[in-house]
XYZ file of C-alpha atoms in Angstrom:
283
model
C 47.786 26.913 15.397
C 50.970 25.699 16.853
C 54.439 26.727 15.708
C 57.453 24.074 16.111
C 60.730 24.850 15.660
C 62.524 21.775 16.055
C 61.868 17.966 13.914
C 61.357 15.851 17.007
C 58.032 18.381 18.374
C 56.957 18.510 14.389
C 57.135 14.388 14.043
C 55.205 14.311 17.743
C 52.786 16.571 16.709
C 51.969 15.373 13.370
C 52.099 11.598 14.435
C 48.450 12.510 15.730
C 47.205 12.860 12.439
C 47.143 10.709 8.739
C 47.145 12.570 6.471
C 48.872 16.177 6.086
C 48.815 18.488 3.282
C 52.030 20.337 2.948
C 52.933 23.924 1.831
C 56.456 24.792 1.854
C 57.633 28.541 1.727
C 60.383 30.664 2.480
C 58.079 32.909 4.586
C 57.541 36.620 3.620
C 53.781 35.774 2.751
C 51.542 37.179 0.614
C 48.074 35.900 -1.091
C 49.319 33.792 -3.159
C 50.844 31.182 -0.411
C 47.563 31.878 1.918
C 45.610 30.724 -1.840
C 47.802 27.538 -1.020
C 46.711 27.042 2.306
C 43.209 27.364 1.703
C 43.434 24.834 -1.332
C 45.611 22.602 1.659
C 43.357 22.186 3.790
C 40.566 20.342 1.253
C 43.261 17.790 0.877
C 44.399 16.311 4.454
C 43.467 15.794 7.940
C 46.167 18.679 9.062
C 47.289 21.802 7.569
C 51.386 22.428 7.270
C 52.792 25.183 6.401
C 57.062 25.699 6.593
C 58.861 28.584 6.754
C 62.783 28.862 6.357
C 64.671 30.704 3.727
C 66.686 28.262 2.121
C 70.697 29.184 1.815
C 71.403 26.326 -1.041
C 68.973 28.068 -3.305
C 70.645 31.296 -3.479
C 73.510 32.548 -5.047
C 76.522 34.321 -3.992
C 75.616 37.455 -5.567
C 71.753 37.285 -4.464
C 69.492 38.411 -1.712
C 70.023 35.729 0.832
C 71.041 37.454 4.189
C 68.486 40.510 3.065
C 65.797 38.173 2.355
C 62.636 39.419 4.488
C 62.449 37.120 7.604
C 58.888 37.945 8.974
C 58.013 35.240 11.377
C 55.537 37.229 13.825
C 53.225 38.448 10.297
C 53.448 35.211 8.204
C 52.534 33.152 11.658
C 49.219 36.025 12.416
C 48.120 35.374 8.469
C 48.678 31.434 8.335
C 46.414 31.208 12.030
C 44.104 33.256 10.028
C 43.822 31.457 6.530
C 43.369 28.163 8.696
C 47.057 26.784 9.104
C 47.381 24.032 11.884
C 50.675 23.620 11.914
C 53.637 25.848 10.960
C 57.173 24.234 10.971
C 59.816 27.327 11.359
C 63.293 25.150 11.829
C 66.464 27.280 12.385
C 69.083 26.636 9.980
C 71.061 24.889 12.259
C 67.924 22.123 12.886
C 67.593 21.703 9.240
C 71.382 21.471 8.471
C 72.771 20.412 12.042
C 75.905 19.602 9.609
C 77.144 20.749 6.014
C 74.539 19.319 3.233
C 76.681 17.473 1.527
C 74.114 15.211 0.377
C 72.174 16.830 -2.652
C 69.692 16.208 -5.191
C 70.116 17.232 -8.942
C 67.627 17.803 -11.298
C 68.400 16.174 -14.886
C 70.178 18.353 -17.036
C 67.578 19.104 -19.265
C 64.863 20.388 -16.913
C 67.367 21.897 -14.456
C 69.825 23.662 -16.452
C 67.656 25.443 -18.586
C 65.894 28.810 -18.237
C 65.937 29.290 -14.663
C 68.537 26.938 -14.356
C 70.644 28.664 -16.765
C 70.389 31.966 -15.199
C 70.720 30.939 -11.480
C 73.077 27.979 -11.349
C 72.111 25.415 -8.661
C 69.406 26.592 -8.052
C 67.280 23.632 -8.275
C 69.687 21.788 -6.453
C 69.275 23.934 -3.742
C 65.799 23.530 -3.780
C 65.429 19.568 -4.702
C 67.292 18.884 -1.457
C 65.203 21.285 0.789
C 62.030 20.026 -1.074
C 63.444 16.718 -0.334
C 64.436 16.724 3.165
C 61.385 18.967 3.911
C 59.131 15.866 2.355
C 60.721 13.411 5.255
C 60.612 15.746 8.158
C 56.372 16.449 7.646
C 55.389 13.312 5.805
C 57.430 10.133 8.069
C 54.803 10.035 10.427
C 51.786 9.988 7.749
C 49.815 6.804 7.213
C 47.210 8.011 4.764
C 47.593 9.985 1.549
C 50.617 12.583 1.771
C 49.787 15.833 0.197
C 52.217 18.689 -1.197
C 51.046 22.142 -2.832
C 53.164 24.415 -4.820
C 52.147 27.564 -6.731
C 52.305 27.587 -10.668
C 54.048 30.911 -10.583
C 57.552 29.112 -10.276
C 56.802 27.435 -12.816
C 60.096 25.164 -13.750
C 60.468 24.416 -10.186
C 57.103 22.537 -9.874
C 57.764 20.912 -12.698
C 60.934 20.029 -10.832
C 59.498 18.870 -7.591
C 56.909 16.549 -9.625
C 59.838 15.263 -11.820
C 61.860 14.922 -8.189
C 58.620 12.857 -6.724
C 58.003 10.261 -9.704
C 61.500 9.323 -10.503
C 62.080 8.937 -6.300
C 59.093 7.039 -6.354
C 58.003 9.355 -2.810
C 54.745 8.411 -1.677
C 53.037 12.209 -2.119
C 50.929 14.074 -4.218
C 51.988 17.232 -5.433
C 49.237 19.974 -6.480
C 49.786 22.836 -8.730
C 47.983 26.279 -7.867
C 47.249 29.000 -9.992
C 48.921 32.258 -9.956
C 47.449 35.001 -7.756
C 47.598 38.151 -9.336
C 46.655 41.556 -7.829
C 43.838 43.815 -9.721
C 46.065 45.102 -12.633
C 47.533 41.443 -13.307
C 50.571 41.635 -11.708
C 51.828 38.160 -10.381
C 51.849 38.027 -6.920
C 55.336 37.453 -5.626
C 57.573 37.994 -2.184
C 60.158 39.756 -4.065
C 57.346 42.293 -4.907
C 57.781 44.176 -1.551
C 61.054 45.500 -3.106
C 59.584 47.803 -5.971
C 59.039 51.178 -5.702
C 55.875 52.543 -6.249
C 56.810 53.698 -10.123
C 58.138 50.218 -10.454
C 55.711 48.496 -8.714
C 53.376 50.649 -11.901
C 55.447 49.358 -14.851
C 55.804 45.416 -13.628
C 52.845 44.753 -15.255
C 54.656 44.543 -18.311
C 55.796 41.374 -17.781
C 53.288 39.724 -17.822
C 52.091 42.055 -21.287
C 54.380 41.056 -22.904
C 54.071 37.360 -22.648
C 50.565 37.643 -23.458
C 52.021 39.555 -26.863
C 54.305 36.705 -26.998
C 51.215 34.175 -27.018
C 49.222 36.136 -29.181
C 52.078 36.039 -31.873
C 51.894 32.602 -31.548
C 48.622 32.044 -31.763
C 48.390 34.214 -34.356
C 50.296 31.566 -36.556
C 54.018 33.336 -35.760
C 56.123 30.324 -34.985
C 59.731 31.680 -35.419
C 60.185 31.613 -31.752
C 63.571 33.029 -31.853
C 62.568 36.074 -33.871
C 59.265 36.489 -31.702
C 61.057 36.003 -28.454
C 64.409 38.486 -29.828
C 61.060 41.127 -30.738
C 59.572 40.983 -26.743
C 63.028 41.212 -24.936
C 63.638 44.051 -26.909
C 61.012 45.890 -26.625
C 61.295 45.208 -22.529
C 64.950 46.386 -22.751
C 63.803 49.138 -24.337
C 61.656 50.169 -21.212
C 64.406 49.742 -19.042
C 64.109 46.524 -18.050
C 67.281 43.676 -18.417
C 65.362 41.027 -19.396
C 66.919 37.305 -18.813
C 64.576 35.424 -21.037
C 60.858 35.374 -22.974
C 60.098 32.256 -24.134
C 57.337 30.011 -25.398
C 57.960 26.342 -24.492
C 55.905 23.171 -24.023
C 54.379 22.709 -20.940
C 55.197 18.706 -20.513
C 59.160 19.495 -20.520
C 59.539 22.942 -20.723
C 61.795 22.261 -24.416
C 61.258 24.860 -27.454
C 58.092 23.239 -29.330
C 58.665 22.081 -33.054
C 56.368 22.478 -36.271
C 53.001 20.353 -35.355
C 53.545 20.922 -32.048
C 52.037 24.681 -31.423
C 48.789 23.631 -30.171
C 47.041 25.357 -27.919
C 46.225 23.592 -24.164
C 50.223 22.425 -24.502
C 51.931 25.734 -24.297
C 53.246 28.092 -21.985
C 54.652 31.254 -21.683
C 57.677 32.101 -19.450
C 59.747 35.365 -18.589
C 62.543 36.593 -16.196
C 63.682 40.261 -15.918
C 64.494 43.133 -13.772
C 63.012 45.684 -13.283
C 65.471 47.890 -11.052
C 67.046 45.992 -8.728
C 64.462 43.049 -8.073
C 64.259 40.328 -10.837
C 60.544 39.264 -11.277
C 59.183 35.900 -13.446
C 55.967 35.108 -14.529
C 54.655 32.313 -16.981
C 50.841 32.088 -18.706
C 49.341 28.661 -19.734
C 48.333 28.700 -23.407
């Protein structure tokens, strides 16, 4: 496995090759991004893998400069789930000046949920996404190959939005959620609970499954239902952002006929401590 740290080695390297399949992350691994390395490499002729933590995604208030930077232990675990290639740019090669170009997701997809709760966020992550998509992919000449996990939901809905409307010349795969034995979505941001908290995460994901049994129960006053699960959350002491049931083509709050089963998902945000934690379940 080689690692590159600059765009001129990774566009030498990968002009070798025709067809790479790309996983982007922000490093701090866990199973879940090795899951999308070892669903990678059935897709191209050479495995990618980045790893830079992202300032434009972050806001002021949140974890940037504390954000786990663990080059050495995500490089041992790629070479070892069968990474080729792993791009690990300094900010400085990324952003040799200011990004003052930017990409913005529509309104309606970006600003919502997620997007409500950390604005510019998908901005942030559009243009990494974006400029990410030309550093690995300039060189290809076959079939260009990205893969995202379904835990972040919105923003894979986001990236495949960014892709069609930009007309880019890749295919982006969705993974399933890794989840540890209790059900517990894996996540990076997991490494900051404490061992009681670590315990009572779980929840999160309970109560979106009481959130989708409501539902398919025939309870469709989403407001009331949703209003019911943050409560109850709250009232373990958890600050909830949001529990929601929304349709999986658009993410929008579905509407009379449209509670069918197979077309619904599930989505939460909340904190647990200090460390916010989402999840989503298909439906």
């Amino acid at each position: 496995m080689q690692v590159i740290h600059t765009l001129a080695e990774l566009r030498q390297q990968l002009a070798r090759f025709d067809s790479p399949a790309f996983v982007p992350t922000m490093g701090n691994l866990h199973d879940g991004h090795l899951a999308l390395i070892r669903h990678a490499r059935q897709l191209g002729d050479v495995t990618v893998a980045s790893i830079f933590v992202n300032r434009l995604q972050f806001l002021p208030h949140e974890d940037f400069d504390s954000y786990p930077r663990t080059l050495a232990a995500d490089c041992a675990k790629l070479e070892a789930a069968g990474c080729d290639i792993v791009f690990a740019p300094s900010e400085k090669e990324l952003y040799p000046q200011p990004q003052t170009f930017k990409v913005h997701a529509p309104a309606a997809l970006g600003d919502i949920l997620e997007g409500h709760f950390r604005p510019g966020f998908f901005t942030g992550v559009s243009t990494v996404v974006m400029k990410l998509f030309q550093c690995v992919f300039s060189e290809a000449k076959g079939a260009r190959h990205a893969v995202f996990g379904k835990k972040d939901y919105q923003q894979l809905m986001v990236i495949r939005q960014l892709v069609q409307q930009f007309a880019l010349p890749v295919t982006v795969h969705g993974v399933d959620t890794e989840r540890a034995g209790s059900g517990l979505a894996l996540s990076s941001r997991n490494g900051y609970l404490s061992e009681a908290e670590r315990t009572e995460a779980i929840q999160l994901s309970l109560a979106l499954k009481t959130l989708i049994a409501a539902v398919l129960g025939g309870e469709h006053n989403l407001a009331a239902l949703e209003q019911h699960a943050m409560q109850a959350l709250a009232a373990r002491g958890w600050q909830p952002d949001y529990l929601t049931v929304r349709r999986r083509v658009d993410l929008q709050v579905p509407q009379g006929h449209e509670f069918q089963p197979g077309e619904l998902v599930a989505l939460g945000a909340a904190r647990i401590g200090a460390t916010r934690l989402i999840d989503n379940l298909e439906f």
